[in-house]
JSON list of C-alpha atoms in Angstrom, two decimals:
[
{"chain": "Q", "resi": 84, "resn": "MET", "atom": "CA", "xyz": [0.11, 0.28, -0.04]},
{"chain": "Q", "resi": 85, "resn": "LYS", "atom": "CA", "xyz": [1.15, 3.66, -1.10]},
{"chain": "Q", "resi": 86, "resn": "THR", "atom": "CA", "xyz": [1.69, 5.85, 1.50]},
{"chain": "Q", "resi": 87, "resn": "LYS", "atom": "CA", "xyz": [0.49, 9.63, 2.07]},
{"chain": "Q", "resi": 88, "resn": "ALA", "atom": "CA", "xyz": [3.39, 11.71, 4.05]},
{"chain": "Q", "resi": 89, "resn": "LEU", "atom": "CA", "xyz": [3.52, 15.76, 4.49]},
{"chain": "Q", "resi": 90, "resn": "PHE", "atom": "CA", "xyz": [6.78, 17.14, 4.16]},
{"chain": "Q", "resi": 91, "resn": "LEU", "atom": "CA", "xyz": [7.74, 20.72, 5.46]},
{"chain": "Q", "resi": 92, "resn": "ASP", "atom": "CA", "xyz": [9.84, 22.84, 4.26]},
{"chain": "Q", "resi": 93, "resn": "ARG", "atom": "CA", "xyz": [11.54, 24.10, 8.26]},
{"chain": "Q", "resi": 94, "resn": "ASP", "atom": "CA", "xyz": [12.76, 27.82, 8.21]},
{"chain": "Q", "resi": 95, "resn": "GLY", "atom": "CA", "xyz": [9.91, 29.28, 7.76]},
{"chain": "Q", "resi": 96, "resn": "VAL", "atom": "CA", "xyz": [7.34, 26.71, 7.80]},
{"chain": "Q", "resi": 97, "resn": "ILE", "atom": "CA", "xyz": [8.24, 25.16, 11.47]},
{"chain": "Q", "resi": 98, "resn": "ASN", "atom": "CA", "xyz": [10.77, 27.33, 12.12]},
{"chain": "Q", "resi": 99, "resn": "ILE", "atom": "CA", "xyz": [10.92, 31.57, 12.51]},
{"chain": "Q", "resi": 100, "resn": "ASP", "atom": "CA", "xyz": [13.11, 32.15, 9.48]},
{"chain": "Q", "resi": 101, "resn": "LYS", "atom": "CA", "xyz": [15.67, 34.23, 11.36]},
{"chain": "Q", "resi": 102, "resn": "LYS", "atom": "CA", "xyz": [18.16, 32.80, 8.24]},
{"chain": "Q", "resi": 103, "resn": "TYR", "atom": "CA", "xyz": [20.85, 30.83, 9.22]},
{"chain": "Q", "resi": 104, "resn": "VAL", "atom": "CA", "xyz": [19.19, 29.36, 12.57]},
{"chain": "Q", "resi": 105, "resn": "HIS", "atom": "CA", "xyz": [22.04, 27.15, 14.25]},
{"chain": "Q", "resi": 106, "resn": "LYS", "atom": "CA", "xyz": [21.39, 27.12, 17.52]},
{"chain": "Q", "resi": 107, "resn": "ILE", "atom": "CA", "xyz": [18.44, 26.82, 19.64]},
{"chain": "Q", "resi": 108, "resn": "GLU", "atom": "CA", "xyz": [17.74, 30.04, 21.73]},
{"chain": "Q", "resi": 109, "resn": "ASP", "atom": "CA", "xyz": [17.16, 30.77, 18.32]},
{"chain": "Q", "resi": 110, "resn": "PHE", "atom": "CA", "xyz": [15.39, 28.80, 17.40]},
{"chain": "Q", "resi": 111, "resn": "GLU", "atom": "CA", "xyz": [11.04, 29.36, 17.85]},
{"chain": "Q", "resi": 112, "resn": "PHE", "atom": "CA", "xyz": [8.64, 26.94, 16.60]},
{"chain": "Q", "resi": 113, "resn": "CYS", "atom": "CA", "xyz": [5.88, 29.53, 13.82]},
{"chain": "Q", "resi": 114, "resn": "GLU", "atom": "CA", "xyz": [2.29, 29.22, 15.93]},
{"chain": "Q", "resi": 115, "resn": "GLY", "atom": "CA", "xyz": [-0.66, 26.44, 14.28]},
{"chain": "Q", "resi": 116, "resn": "ILE", "atom": "CA", "xyz": [2.30, 24.02, 13.24]},
{"chain": "Q", "resi": 117, "resn": "PHE", "atom": "CA", "xyz": [1.93, 21.05, 16.46]},
{"chain": "Q", "resi": 118, "resn": "GLU", "atom": "CA", "xyz": [-2.02, 21.73, 15.22]},
{"chain": "Q", "resi": 119, "resn": "LEU", "atom": "CA", "xyz": [-1.11, 21.00, 11.64]},
{"chain": "Q", "resi": 120, "resn": "CYS", "atom": "CA", "xyz": [0.81, 17.87, 11.71]},
{"chain": "Q", "resi": 121, "resn": "ASP", "atom": "CA", "xyz": [-0.99, 16.70, 14.59]},
{"chain": "Q", "resi": 122, "resn": "PHE", "atom": "CA", "xyz": [-4.23, 17.48, 11.85]},
{"chain": "Q", "resi": 123, "resn": "PHE", "atom": "CA", "xyz": [-1.91, 15.16, 9.50]},
{"chain": "Q", "resi": 124, "resn": "GLN", "atom": "CA", "xyz": [-1.13, 12.59, 11.92]},
{"chain": "Q", "resi": 125, "resn": "LYS", "atom": "CA", "xyz": [-4.51, 11.12, 12.87]},
{"chain": "Q", "resi": 126, "resn": "GLN", "atom": "CA", "xyz": [-5.14, 11.03, 9.18]},
{"chain": "Q", "resi": 127, "resn": "ASN", "atom": "CA", "xyz": [-2.43, 8.58, 9.26]},
{"chain": "Q", "resi": 128, "resn": "PHE", "atom": "CA", "xyz": [0.11, 10.48, 7.00]},
{"chain": "Q", "resi": 129, "resn": "LEU", "atom": "CA", "xyz": [3.98, 10.17, 7.48]},
{"chain": "Q", "resi": 130, "resn": "ILE", "atom": "CA", "xyz": [5.16, 13.21, 8.21]},
{"chain": "Q", "resi": 131, "resn": "PHE", "atom": "CA", "xyz": [8.51, 14.53, 6.65]},
{"chain": "Q", "resi": 132, "resn": "ILE", "atom": "CA", "xyz": [11.25, 17.84, 6.16]},
{"chain": "Q", "resi": 133, "resn": "ALA", "atom": "CA", "xyz": [13.05, 18.26, 3.45]},
{"chain": "Q", "resi": 134, "resn": "THR", "atom": "CA", "xyz": [15.12, 21.41, 3.80]},
{"chain": "Q", "resi": 135, "resn": "ASN", "atom": "CA", "xyz": [18.15, 24.00, 2.19]},
{"chain": "Q", "resi": 136, "resn": "GLN", "atom": "CA", "xyz": [20.87, 24.03, 4.54]},
{"chain": "Q", "resi": 137, "resn": "SER", "atom": "CA", "xyz": [23.07, 25.83, 2.71]},
{"chain": "Q", "resi": 138, "resn": "GLY", "atom": "CA", "xyz": [24.29, 27.88, 6.04]},
{"chain": "Q", "resi": 139, "resn": "ILE", "atom": "CA", "xyz": [26.10, 24.10, 6.63]},
{"chain": "Q", "resi": 140, "resn": "ALA", "atom": "CA", "xyz": [28.72, 24.61, 2.94]},
{"chain": "Q", "resi": 141, "resn": "ARG", "atom": "CA", "xyz": [29.02, 28.65, 3.74]},
{"chain": "Q", "resi": 142, "resn": "ALA", "atom": "CA", "xyz": [30.79, 27.28, 7.62]},
{"chain": "Q", "resi": 143, "resn": "TYR", "atom": "CA", "xyz": [28.06, 29.29, 8.89]},
{"chain": "Q", "resi": 144, "resn": "TYR", "atom": "CA", "xyz": [27.80, 26.58, 11.22]},
{"chain": "Q", "resi": 145, "resn": "SER", "atom": "CA", "xyz": [28.91, 22.67, 11.15]},
{"chain": "Q", "resi": 146, "resn": "GLU", "atom": "CA", "xyz": [26.26, 19.32, 10.16]},
{"chain": "Q", "resi": 147, "resn": "LYS", "atom": "CA", "xyz": [26.75, 19.16, 14.17]},
{"chain": "Q", "resi": 148, "resn": "ASP", "atom": "CA", "xyz": [25.13, 21.95, 14.57]},
{"chain": "Q", "resi": 149, "resn": "PHE", "atom": "CA", "xyz": [22.11, 21.03, 12.51]},
{"chain": "Q", "resi": 150, "resn": "GLU", "atom": "CA", "xyz": [22.65, 17.61, 13.74]},
{"chain": "Q", "resi": 151, "resn": "ILE", "atom": "CA", "xyz": [21.55, 19.17, 17.97]},
{"chain": "Q", "resi": 152, "resn": "LEU", "atom": "CA", "xyz": [19.00, 21.90, 16.81]},
{"chain": "Q", "resi": 153, "resn": "SER", "atom": "CA", "xyz": [17.46, 18.64, 14.69]},
{"chain": "Q", "resi": 154, "resn": "SER", "atom": "CA", "xyz": [17.72, 16.50, 17.83]},
{"chain": "Q", "resi": 155, "resn": "TYR", "atom": "CA", "xyz": [16.14, 19.26, 20.10]},
{"chain": "Q", "resi": 156, "resn": "MET", "atom": "CA", "xyz": [13.09, 19.93, 17.43]},
{"chain": "Q", "resi": 157, "resn": "LEU", "atom": "CA", "xyz": [12.04, 16.45, 17.34]},
{"chain": "Q", "resi": 158, "resn": "ASP", "atom": "CA", "xyz": [11.95, 16.08, 20.91]},
{"chain": "Q", "resi": 159, "resn": "GLU", "atom": "CA", "xyz": [9.71, 19.05, 21.11]},
{"chain": "Q", "resi": 160, "resn": "PHE", "atom": "CA", "xyz": [7.22, 17.50, 18.09]},
{"chain": "Q", "resi": 161, "resn": "LEU", "atom": "CA", "xyz": [7.31, 14.00, 20.33]},
{"chain": "Q", "resi": 162, "resn": "LYS", "atom": "CA", "xyz": [6.51, 16.36, 23.87]},
{"chain": "Q", "resi": 163, "resn": "LYS", "atom": "CA", "xyz": [3.89, 17.02, 20.99]},
{"chain": "Q", "resi": 164, "resn": "GLY", "atom": "CA", "xyz": [2.67, 13.75, 20.31]},
{"chain": "Q", "resi": 165, "resn": "ILE", "atom": "CA", "xyz": [3.43, 14.19, 16.66]},
{"chain": "Q", "resi": 166, "resn": "LYS", "atom": "CA", "xyz": [6.33, 12.38, 15.51]},
{"chain": "Q", "resi": 167, "resn": "ILE", "atom": "CA", "xyz": [8.46, 13.31, 12.43]},
{"chain": "Q", "resi": 168, "resn": "GLU", "atom": "CA", "xyz": [9.97, 9.98, 10.34]},
{"chain": "Q", "resi": 169, "resn": "LYS", "atom": "CA", "xyz": [12.56, 11.29, 8.84]},
{"chain": "Q", "resi": 170, "resn": "ILE", "atom": "CA", "xyz": [14.61, 14.49, 7.87]},
{"chain": "Q", "resi": 171, "resn": "TYR", "atom": "CA", "xyz": [16.14, 15.03, 4.74]},
{"chain": "Q", "resi": 172, "resn": "TYR", "atom": "CA", "xyz": [18.40, 18.44, 3.92]},
{"chain": "Q", "resi": 173, "resn": "CYS", "atom": "CA", "xyz": [20.52, 19.80, 1.42]},
{"chain": "Q", "resi": 174, "resn": "PRO", "atom": "CA", "xyz": [23.87, 20.91, 3.45]},
{"chain": "Q", "resi": 175, "resn": "HIS", "atom": "CA", "xyz": [25.02, 22.77, -0.61]},
{"chain": "Q", "resi": 176, "resn": "LEU", "atom": "CA", "xyz": [25.61, 25.75, -2.15]},
{"chain": "Q", "resi": 177, "resn": "GLU", "atom": "CA", "xyz": [25.63, 24.61, -5.42]},
{"chain": "Q", "resi": 178, "resn": "ASN", "atom": "CA", "xyz": [23.30, 23.10, -7.69]},
{"chain": "Q", "resi": 179, "resn": "CYS", "atom": "CA", "xyz": [22.98, 19.78, -7.08]},
{"chain": "Q", "resi": 180, "resn": "GLU", "atom": "CA", "xyz": [20.28, 17.61, -7.47]},
{"chain": "Q", "resi": 181, "resn": "CYS", "atom": "CA", "xyz": [19.56, 16.98, -3.70]},
{"chain": "Q", "resi": 182, "resn": "ARG", "atom": "CA", "xyz": [18.74, 21.35, -3.36]},
{"chain": "Q", "resi": 183, "resn": "LYS", "atom": "CA", "xyz": [15.63, 22.22, -3.59]},
{"chain": "Q", "resi": 184, "resn": "PRO", "atom": "CA", "xyz": [14.04, 23.64, -6.34]},
{"chain": "Q", "resi": 185, "resn": "LYS", "atom": "CA", "xyz": [15.12, 20.31, -7.34]},
{"chain": "Q", "resi": 186, "resn": "PRO", "atom": "CA", "xyz": [12.96, 17.53, -6.00]},
{"chain": "Q", "resi": 187, "resn": "GLY", "atom": "CA", "xyz": [16.25, 14.94, -4.62]},
{"chain": "Q", "resi": 188, "resn": "MET", "atom": "CA", "xyz": [14.77, 15.01, -1.22]},
{"chain": "Q", "resi": 189, "resn": "PHE", "atom": "CA", "xyz": [11.74, 14.49, -2.67]},
{"chain": "Q", "resi": 190, "resn": "PHE", "atom": "CA", "xyz": [12.41, 11.10, -4.64]},
{"chain": "Q", "resi": 191, "resn": "LYS", "atom": "CA", "xyz": [14.46, 9.87, -2.09]},
{"chain": "Q", "resi": 192, "resn": "ALA", "atom": "CA", "xyz": [11.41, 9.76, 0.83]},
{"chain": "Q", "resi": 193, "resn": "GLN", "atom": "CA", "xyz": [9.19, 8.15, -2.24]},
{"chain": "Q", "resi": 194, "resn": "LYS", "atom": "CA", "xyz": [11.53, 5.37, -2.19]},
{"chain": "Q", "resi": 195, "resn": "GLU", "atom": "CA", "xyz": [12.63, 4.72, 1.48]},
{"chain": "Q", "resi": 196, "resn": "PHE", "atom": "CA", "xyz": [8.76, 4.98, 2.40]},
{"chain": "Q", "resi": 197, "resn": "ASN", "atom": "CA", "xyz": [6.93, 3.75, -0.38]},
{"chain": "Q", "resi": 198, "resn": "ILE", "atom": "CA", "xyz": [4.72, 7.18, -0.88]},
{"chain": "Q", "resi": 199, "resn": "ASP", "atom": "CA", "xyz": [1.97, 8.02, -3.31]},
{"chain": "Q", "resi": 200, "resn": "PHE", "atom": "CA", "xyz": [2.59, 11.69, -4.02]},
{"chain": "Q", "resi": 201, "resn": "SER", "atom": "CA", "xyz": [-0.80, 12.38, -5.82]},
{"chain": "Q", "resi": 202, "resn": "LEU", "atom": "CA", "xyz": [-1.92, 11.92, -2.03]},
{"chain": "Q", "resi": 203, "resn": "SER", "atom": "CA", "xyz": [0.48, 13.90, 0.02]},
{"chain": "Q", "resi": 204, "resn": "PHE", "atom": "CA", "xyz": [1.37, 17.35, 0.69]},
{"chain": "Q", "resi": 205, "resn": "PHE", "atom": "CA", "xyz": [3.83, 19.52, 0.57]},
{"chain": "Q", "resi": 206, "resn": "ILE", "atom": "CA", "xyz": [4.32, 23.32, 2.32]},
{"chain": "Q", "resi": 207, "resn": "GLY", "atom": "CA", "xyz": [6.48, 25.58, 2.25]},
{"chain": "Q", "resi": 208, "resn": "ASP", "atom": "CA", "xyz": [7.57, 29.28, 2.28]},
{"chain": "Q", "resi": 209, "resn": "ASN", "atom": "CA", "xyz": [8.57, 30.48, -1.11]},
{"chain": "Q", "resi": 210, "resn": "LEU", "atom": "CA", "xyz": [8.00, 29.84, -4.53]},
{"chain": "Q", "resi": 211, "resn": "SER", "atom": "CA", "xyz": [11.40, 27.48, -4.91]},
{"chain": "Q", "resi": 212, "resn": "ASP", "atom": "CA", "xyz": [10.00, 25.30, -3.01]},
{"chain": "Q", "resi": 213, "resn": "MET", "atom": "CA", "xyz": [6.99, 25.29, -4.92]},
{"chain": "Q", "resi": 214, "resn": "GLN", "atom": "CA", "xyz": [9.01, 24.25, -7.73]},
{"chain": "Q", "resi": 215, "resn": "ALA", "atom": "CA", "xyz": [10.67, 21.35, -6.09]},
{"chain": "Q", "resi": 216, "resn": "GLY", "atom": "CA", "xyz": [7.07, 20.30, -4.90]},
{"chain": "Q", "resi": 217, "resn": "ILE", "atom": "CA", "xyz": [5.69, 20.30, -8.87]},
{"chain": "Q", "resi": 218, "resn": "ASN", "atom": "CA", "xyz": [9.22, 19.08, -9.90]},
{"chain": "Q", "resi": 219, "resn": "ALA", "atom": "CA", "xyz": [8.53, 16.24, -7.42]},
{"chain": "Q", "resi": 220, "resn": "GLY", "atom": "CA", "xyz": [4.29, 15.64, -8.52]},
{"chain": "Q", "resi": 221, "resn": "ILE", "atom": "CA", "xyz": [3.66, 16.20, -5.11]},
{"chain": "Q", "resi": 222, "resn": "LYS", "atom": "CA", "xyz": [-0.58, 17.03, -5.59]},
{"chain": "Q", "resi": 223, "resn": "ASN", "atom": "CA", "xyz": [-1.09, 19.50, -2.52]},
{"chain": "Q", "resi": 224, "resn": "LEU", "atom": "CA", "xyz": [1.27, 21.75, -2.89]},
{"chain": "Q", "resi": 225, "resn": "PHE", "atom": "CA", "xyz": [0.59, 25.40, 0.08]},
{"chain": "Q", "resi": 226, "resn": "LEU", "atom": "CA", "xyz": [2.99, 28.07, 0.08]},
{"chain": "Q", "resi": 227, "resn": "ILE", "atom": "CA", "xyz": [2.41, 30.68, 3.47]},
{"chain": "Q", "resi": 228, "resn": "ASN", "atom": "CA", "xyz": [3.40, 33.69, 2.40]},
{"chain": "Q", "resi": 229, "resn": "GLU", "atom": "CA", "xyz": [1.86, 36.10, 1.51]},
{"chain": "Q", "resi": 230, "resn": "ASN", "atom": "CA", "xyz": [3.44, 37.97, -0.37]},
{"chain": "Q", "resi": 231, "resn": "TYR", "atom": "CA", "xyz": [2.03, 35.58, -3.88]},
{"chain": "Q", "resi": 232, "resn": "LYS", "atom": "CA", "xyz": [-1.75, 34.90, -4.88]},
{"chain": "Q", "resi": 233, "resn": "ASP", "atom": "CA", "xyz": [-2.67, 31.88, -5.65]},
{"chain": "Q", "resi": 234, "resn": "GLU", "atom": "CA", "xyz": [-1.12, 29.56, -9.12]},
{"chain": "Q", "resi": 235, "resn": "GLU", "atom": "CA", "xyz": [-2.89, 26.54, -10.62]},
{"chain": "Q", "resi": 236, "resn": "ASN", "atom": "CA", "xyz": [-0.20, 24.40, -8.95]},
{"chain": "Q", "resi": 237, "resn": "TYR", "atom": "CA", "xyz": [-0.72, 25.75, -5.68]},
{"chain": "Q", "resi": 238, "resn": "LYS", "atom": "CA", "xyz": [-2.16, 26.94, -2.79]},
{"chain": "Q", "resi": 239, "resn": "VAL", "atom": "CA", "xyz": [-1.41, 30.53, -0.95]},
{"chain": "Q", "resi": 240, "resn": "CYS", "atom": "CA", "xyz": [-1.94, 31.19, 2.26]},
{"chain": "Q", "resi": 241, "resn": "LYS", "atom": "CA", "xyz": [-0.98, 33.95, 5.47]},
{"chain": "Q", "resi": 242, "resn": "ASN", "atom": "CA", "xyz": [-0.06, 31.39, 7.95]},
{"chain": "Q", "resi": 243, "resn": "LEU", "atom": "CA", "xyz": [-0.67, 28.31, 9.52]},
{"chain": "Q", "resi": 244, "resn": "LYS", "atom": "CA", "xyz": [-3.76, 28.79, 10.94]},
{"chain": "Q", "resi": 245, "resn": "GLU", "atom": "CA", "xyz": [-5.35, 29.84, 8.27]},
{"chain": "Q", "resi": 246, "resn": "LEU", "atom": "CA", "xyz": [-4.44, 26.98, 6.02]},
{"chain": "Q", "resi": 247, "resn": "LEU", "atom": "CA", "xyz": [-4.90, 24.10, 8.83]},
{"chain": "Q", "resi": 248, "resn": "HIS", "atom": "CA", "xyz": [-8.75, 26.06, 8.27]},
{"chain": "Q", "resi": 249, "resn": "CYS", "atom": "CA", "xyz": [-9.10, 25.62, 5.25]},
{"chain": "Q", "resi": 250, "resn": "LEU", "atom": "CA", "xyz": [-8.20, 22.25, 5.02]},
{"chain": "Q", "resi": 251, "resn": "LYS", "atom": "CA", "xyz": [-9.99, 21.40, 7.80]},
{"chain": "Q", "resi": 252, "resn": "ASP", "atom": "CA", "xyz": [-14.15, 23.60, 6.07]},
{"chain": "Q", "resi": 253, "resn": "LYS", "atom": "CA", "xyz": [-12.02, 20.92, 3.18]},
{"chain": "Q", "resi": 254, "resn": "LYS", "atom": "CA", "xyz": [-13.01, 17.62, 5.43]}
]
């Protein structure tokens, strides 16, 4: 049986994007992220994070720093009863296959977890996220960014609470 997945970008979706966040004290969860994940988890979606982390290649922080922060983040989700299945990240600066807008991280998850992209969702906060979702063939794409309007391939919401409200209305 194919798996339904919720993919989340990190900076700007899970946490407030303060540019190259790599310390626990700078990590601030976005309002509504736990409620959103709980909503999907209750519908048997596996939850994944797909994030570009070019700060590693830029030497702003190390892969170890990223791992420490990721461990903290996963623990905070678990405290709320939410399991994040896996974090996929691209530490590169150059144009590689895993760096969004390329779909490499999504294809890796699809292969590892037998994911059906036609049943899956991806929530990001910039156009390269949406392009990555389109390139992967993910059917349900949501852009959290009030500076844009809905497009043919994705819907725009100003924040996670608005997105959750829209999703609950569809049920």
